[in-house]
Short mmCIF file of C-alpha atoms and ligand atoms in Angstrom, two decimals:
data_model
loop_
_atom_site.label_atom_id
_atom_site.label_comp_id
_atom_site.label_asym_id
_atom_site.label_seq_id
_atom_site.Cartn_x
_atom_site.Cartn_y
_atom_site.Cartn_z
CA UNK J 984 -0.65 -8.62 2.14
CA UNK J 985 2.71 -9.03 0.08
CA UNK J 986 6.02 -8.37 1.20
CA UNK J 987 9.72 -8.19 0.76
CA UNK J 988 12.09 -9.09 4.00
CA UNK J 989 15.14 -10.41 5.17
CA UNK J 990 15.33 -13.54 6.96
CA UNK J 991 14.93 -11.23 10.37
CA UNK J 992 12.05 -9.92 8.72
CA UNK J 993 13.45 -6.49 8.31
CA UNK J 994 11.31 -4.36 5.36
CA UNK J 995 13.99 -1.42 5.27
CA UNK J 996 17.64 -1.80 4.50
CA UNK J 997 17.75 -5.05 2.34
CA UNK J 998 18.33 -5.65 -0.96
CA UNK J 999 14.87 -6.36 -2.63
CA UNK J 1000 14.33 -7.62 -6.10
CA UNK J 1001 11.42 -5.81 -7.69
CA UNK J 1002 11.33 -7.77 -10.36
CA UNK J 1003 10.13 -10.74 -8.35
CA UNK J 1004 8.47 -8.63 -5.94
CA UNK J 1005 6.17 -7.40 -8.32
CA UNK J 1006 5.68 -10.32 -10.30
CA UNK J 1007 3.95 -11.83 -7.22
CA UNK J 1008 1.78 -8.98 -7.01
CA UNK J 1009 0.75 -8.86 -10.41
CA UNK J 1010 0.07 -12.59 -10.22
CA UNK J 1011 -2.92 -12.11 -7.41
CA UNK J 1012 -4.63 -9.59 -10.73
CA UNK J 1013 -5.62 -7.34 -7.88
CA UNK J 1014 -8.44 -4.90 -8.39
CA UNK J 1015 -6.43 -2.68 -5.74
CA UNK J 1016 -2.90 -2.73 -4.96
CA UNK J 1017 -2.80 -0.29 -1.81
CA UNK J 1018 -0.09 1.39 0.91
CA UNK J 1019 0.16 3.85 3.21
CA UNK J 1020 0.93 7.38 3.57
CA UNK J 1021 4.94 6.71 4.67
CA UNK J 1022 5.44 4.67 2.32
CA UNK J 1023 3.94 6.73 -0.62
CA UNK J 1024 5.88 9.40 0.35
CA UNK J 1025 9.15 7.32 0.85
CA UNK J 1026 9.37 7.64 -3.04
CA UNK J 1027 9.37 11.26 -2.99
CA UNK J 1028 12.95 13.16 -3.38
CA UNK J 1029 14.80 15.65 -4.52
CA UNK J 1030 14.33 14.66 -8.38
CA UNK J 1031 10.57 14.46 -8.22
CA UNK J 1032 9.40 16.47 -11.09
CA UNK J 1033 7.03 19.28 -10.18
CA UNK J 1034 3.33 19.01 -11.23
CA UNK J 1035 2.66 20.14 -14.39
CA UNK J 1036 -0.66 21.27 -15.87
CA UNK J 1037 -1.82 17.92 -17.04
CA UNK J 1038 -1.85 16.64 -14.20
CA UNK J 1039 -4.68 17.99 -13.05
CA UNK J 1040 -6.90 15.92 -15.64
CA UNK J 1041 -7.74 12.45 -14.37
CA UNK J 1042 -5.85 9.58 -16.85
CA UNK J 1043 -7.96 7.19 -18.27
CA UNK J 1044 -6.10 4.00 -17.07
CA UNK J 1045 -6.34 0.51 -16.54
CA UNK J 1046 -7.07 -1.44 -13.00
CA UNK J 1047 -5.71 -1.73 -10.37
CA UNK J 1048 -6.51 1.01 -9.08
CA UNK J 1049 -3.73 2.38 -6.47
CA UNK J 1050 -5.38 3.14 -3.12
CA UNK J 1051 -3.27 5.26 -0.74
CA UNK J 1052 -4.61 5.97 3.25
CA UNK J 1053 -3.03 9.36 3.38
CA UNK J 1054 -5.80 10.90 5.98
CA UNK J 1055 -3.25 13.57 7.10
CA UNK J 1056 -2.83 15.10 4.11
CA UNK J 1057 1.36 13.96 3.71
CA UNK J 1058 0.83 13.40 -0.09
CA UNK J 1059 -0.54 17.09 -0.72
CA UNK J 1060 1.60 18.42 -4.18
CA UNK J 1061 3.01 15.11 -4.80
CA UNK J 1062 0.19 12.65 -5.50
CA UNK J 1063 1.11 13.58 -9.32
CA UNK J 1064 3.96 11.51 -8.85
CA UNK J 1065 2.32 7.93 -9.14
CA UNK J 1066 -0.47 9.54 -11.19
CA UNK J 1067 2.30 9.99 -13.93
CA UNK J 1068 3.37 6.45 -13.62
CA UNK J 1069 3.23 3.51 -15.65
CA UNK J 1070 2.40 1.12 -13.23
CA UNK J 1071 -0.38 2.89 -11.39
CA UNK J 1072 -3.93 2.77 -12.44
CA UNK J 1073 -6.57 5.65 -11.14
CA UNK J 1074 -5.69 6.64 -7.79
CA UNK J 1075 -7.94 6.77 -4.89
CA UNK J 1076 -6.89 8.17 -1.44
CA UNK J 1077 -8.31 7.21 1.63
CA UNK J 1078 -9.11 10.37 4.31
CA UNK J 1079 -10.77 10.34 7.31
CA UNK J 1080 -12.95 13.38 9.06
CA UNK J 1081 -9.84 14.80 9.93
CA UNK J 1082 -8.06 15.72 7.11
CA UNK J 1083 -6.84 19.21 6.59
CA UNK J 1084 -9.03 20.59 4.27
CA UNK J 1085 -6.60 22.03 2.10
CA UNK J 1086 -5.90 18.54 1.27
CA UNK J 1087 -9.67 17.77 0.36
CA UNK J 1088 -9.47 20.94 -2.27
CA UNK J 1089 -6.60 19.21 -3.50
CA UNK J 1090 -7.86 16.30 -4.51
CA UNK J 1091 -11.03 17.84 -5.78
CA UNK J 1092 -9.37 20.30 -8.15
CA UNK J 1093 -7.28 17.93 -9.77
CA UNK J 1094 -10.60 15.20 -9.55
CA UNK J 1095 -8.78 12.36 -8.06
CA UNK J 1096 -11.39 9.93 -6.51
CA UNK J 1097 -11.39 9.98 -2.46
CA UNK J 1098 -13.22 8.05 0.15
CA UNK J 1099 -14.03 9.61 3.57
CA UNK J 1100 -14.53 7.50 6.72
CA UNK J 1101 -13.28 7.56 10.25
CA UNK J 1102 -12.32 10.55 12.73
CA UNK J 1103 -8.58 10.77 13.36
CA UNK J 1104 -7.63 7.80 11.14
CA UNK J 1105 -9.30 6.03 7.81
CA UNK J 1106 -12.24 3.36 9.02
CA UNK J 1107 -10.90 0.45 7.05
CA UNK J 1108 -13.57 -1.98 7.20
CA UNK J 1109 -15.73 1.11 6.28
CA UNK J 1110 -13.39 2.32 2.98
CA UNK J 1111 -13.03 -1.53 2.50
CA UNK J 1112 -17.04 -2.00 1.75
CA UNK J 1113 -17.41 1.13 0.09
CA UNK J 1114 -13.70 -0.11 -2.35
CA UNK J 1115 -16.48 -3.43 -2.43
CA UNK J 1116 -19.78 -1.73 -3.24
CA UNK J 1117 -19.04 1.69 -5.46
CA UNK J 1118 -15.79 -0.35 -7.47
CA UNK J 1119 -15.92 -3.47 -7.49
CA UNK J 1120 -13.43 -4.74 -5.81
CA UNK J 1121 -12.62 -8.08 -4.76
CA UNK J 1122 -9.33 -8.52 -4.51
CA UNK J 1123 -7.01 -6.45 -2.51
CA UNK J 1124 -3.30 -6.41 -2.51
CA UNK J 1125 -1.72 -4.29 0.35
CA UNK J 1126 2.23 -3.74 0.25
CA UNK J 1127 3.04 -1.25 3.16
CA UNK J 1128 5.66 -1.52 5.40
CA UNK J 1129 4.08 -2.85 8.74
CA UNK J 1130 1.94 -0.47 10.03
CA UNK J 1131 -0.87 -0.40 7.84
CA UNK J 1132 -0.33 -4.29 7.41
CA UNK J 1133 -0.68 -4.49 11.49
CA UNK J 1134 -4.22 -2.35 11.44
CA UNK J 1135 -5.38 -4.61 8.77
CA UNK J 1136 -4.77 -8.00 10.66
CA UNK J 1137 -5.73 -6.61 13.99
CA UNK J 1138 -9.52 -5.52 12.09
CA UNK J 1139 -9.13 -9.38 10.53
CA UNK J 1140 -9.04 -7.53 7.08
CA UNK J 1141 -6.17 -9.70 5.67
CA UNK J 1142 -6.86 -13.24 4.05
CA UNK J 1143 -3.35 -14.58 3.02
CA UNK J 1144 -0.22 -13.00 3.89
CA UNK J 1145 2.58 -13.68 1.21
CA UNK J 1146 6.28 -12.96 2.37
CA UNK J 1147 9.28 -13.08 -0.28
CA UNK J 1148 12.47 -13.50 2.00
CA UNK J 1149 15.80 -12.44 0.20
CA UNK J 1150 19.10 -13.83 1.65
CA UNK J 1151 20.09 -11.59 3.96
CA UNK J 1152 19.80 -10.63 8.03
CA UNK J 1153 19.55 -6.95 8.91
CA UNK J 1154 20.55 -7.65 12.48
CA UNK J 1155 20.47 -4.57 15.03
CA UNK J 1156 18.52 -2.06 12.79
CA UNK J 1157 15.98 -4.50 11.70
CA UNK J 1158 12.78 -2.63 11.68
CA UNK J 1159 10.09 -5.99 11.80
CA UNK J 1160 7.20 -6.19 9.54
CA UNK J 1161 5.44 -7.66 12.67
CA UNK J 1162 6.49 -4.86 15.05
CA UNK J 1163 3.04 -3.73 15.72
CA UNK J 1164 0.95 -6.65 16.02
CA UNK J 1165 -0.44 -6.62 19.76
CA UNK J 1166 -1.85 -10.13 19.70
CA UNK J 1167 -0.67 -13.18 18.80
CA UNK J 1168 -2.47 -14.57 15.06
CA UNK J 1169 -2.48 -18.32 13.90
CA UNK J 1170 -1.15 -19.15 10.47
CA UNK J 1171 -2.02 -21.85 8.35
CA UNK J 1172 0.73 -22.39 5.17
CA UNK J 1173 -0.32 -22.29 2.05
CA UNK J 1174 2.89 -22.59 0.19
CA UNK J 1175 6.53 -22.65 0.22
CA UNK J 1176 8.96 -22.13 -2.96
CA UNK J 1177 12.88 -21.07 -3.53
CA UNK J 1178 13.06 -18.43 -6.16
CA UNK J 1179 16.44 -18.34 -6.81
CA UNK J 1180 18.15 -17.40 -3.68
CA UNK J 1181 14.97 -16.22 -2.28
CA UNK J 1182 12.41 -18.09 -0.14
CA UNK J 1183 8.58 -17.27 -0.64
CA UNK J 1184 5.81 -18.22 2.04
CA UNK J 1185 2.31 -17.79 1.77
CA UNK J 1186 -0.07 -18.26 4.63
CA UNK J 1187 -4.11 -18.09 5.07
CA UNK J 1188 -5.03 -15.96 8.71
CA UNK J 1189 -7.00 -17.97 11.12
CA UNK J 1190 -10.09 -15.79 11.77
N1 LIG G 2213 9.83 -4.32 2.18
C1 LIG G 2213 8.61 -4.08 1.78
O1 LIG G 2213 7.93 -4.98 1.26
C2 LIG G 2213 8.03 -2.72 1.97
C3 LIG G 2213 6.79 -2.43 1.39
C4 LIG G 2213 6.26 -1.18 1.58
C5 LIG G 2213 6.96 -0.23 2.35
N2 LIG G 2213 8.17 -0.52 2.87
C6 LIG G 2213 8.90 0.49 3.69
O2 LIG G 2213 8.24 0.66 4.94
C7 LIG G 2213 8.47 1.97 5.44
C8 LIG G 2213 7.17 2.63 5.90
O3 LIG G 2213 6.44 1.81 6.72
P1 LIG G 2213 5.40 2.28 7.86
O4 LIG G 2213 4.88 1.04 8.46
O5 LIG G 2213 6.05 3.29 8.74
O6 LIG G 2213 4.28 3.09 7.11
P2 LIG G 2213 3.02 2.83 6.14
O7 LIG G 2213 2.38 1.51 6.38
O8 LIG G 2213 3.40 3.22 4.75
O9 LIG G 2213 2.10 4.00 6.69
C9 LIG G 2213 1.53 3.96 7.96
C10 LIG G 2213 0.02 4.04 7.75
O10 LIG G 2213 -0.60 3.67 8.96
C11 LIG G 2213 -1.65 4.58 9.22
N3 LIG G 2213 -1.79 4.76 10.67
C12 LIG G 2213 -0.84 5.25 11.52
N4 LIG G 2213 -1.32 5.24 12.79
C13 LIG G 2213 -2.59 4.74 12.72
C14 LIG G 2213 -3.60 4.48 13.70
N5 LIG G 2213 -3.41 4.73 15.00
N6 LIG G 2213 -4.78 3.96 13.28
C15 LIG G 2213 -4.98 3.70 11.98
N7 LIG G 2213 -4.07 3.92 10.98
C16 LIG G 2213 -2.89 4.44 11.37
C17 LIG G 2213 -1.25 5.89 8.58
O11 LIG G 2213 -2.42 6.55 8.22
P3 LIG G 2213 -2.46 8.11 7.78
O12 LIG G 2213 -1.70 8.18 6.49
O13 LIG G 2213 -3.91 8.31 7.58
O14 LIG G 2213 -1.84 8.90 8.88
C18 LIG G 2213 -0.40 5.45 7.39
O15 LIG G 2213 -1.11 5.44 6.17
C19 LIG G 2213 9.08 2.77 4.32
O16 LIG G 2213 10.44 2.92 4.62
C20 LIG G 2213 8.91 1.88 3.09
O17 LIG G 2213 9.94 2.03 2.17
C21 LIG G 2213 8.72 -1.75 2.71
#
């Protein structure tokens, strides 16, 4: 998992530079780069173009692919959005056997690629060997904004956790990265380096 925080570890509310943000990610050459259904639809606003007919054909596009765990159906009418972009590669969502159907007919009309496991939520040791087995994947990158990141440690999913702190303390409103984990998890650091004013850490989980 990647990150951008404030020395408080606040992921909301900070100043964050993308350009070294992303550069981090890109450096791990992910097969997925991946985030969850808040966070997808954190990018949505008021100037979000409406789909247009094009968008229903699936782009022929380079890896990563971007993975989104959307089993409640929060991106219907706006996964167009990042399958317009240039950053994203072919999207695949992740559902679970609860999602609206609606949502389902969504996705299959405009042929975007979607993995089913789970009840309420997304199984994601189950979508992470079926990412393994039907596309290759190896390496994962997952940038969401703590509570997908918590699920993920708690089912020992994550290897490395990378954190890119930018000079700055949130204070009172600081909504933690960490806010979710339940039990305590043992670090070993990888790495430490100043980037600029910015410190980055990288640490390998203890399993
Ligand atoms: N600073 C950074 O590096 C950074 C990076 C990314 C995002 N952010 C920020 O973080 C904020 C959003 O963070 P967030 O943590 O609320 O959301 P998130 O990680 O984007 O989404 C929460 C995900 O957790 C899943 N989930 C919820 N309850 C679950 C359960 N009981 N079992 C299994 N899965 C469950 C949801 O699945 P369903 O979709 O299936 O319901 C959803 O996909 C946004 O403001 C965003 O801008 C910051």
């Amino acid at each position: 998992m990647h990150n951008s925080t404030s020395l408080d570890m606040s992921i909301t509310g900070i100043p964050v530079s993308m350009e070294k943000h992303y550069d981090i990610v890109r450096k791990y050459k992910p097969d997925v780069y991946m985030f969850g259904s808040v966070t997808a639809f954190s990018w949505i606003n008021d100037e979000t173009p409406n789909e247009k007919k094009s968008d229903f054909n699936k782009p022929k596009k380079a890896k990563p692919f971007w993975v989104i765990v959307d089993s409640k159906g929060k991106m219907e009418n706006w996964l167009h959005f990042y399958r317009q972009s240039e950053y994203s590669g072919n999207i695949i969502v992740l559902v679970s056997g609860e999602t609206p159907q609606s949502y389902l007919e969504y996705l299959s009309a405009r042929k975007y690629d979607y993995i089913q496991t789970g009840k309420k939520y997304v199984n994601y040791k189950e979508a992470m060997n079926i990412l393994k087995k039907k596309y290759n994947v190896e390496t994962l990158v997952i940038d969401s904004g703590g509570k997908l990141n918590s699920y993920f440690l708690e089912s020992s999913l994550i290897d490395e956790i990378s954190i890119l702190i930018s000079p700055n303390i949130k204070g009172a409103d600081c909504l933690n990265l960490f806010r979710d984990i339940k039990e305590p998890i043992t670090l070993t650091l990888l790495k430490s380096e100043q980037l600029d004013d910015y410190i980055r850490l990288v640490y390998q989980v203890v399993k």
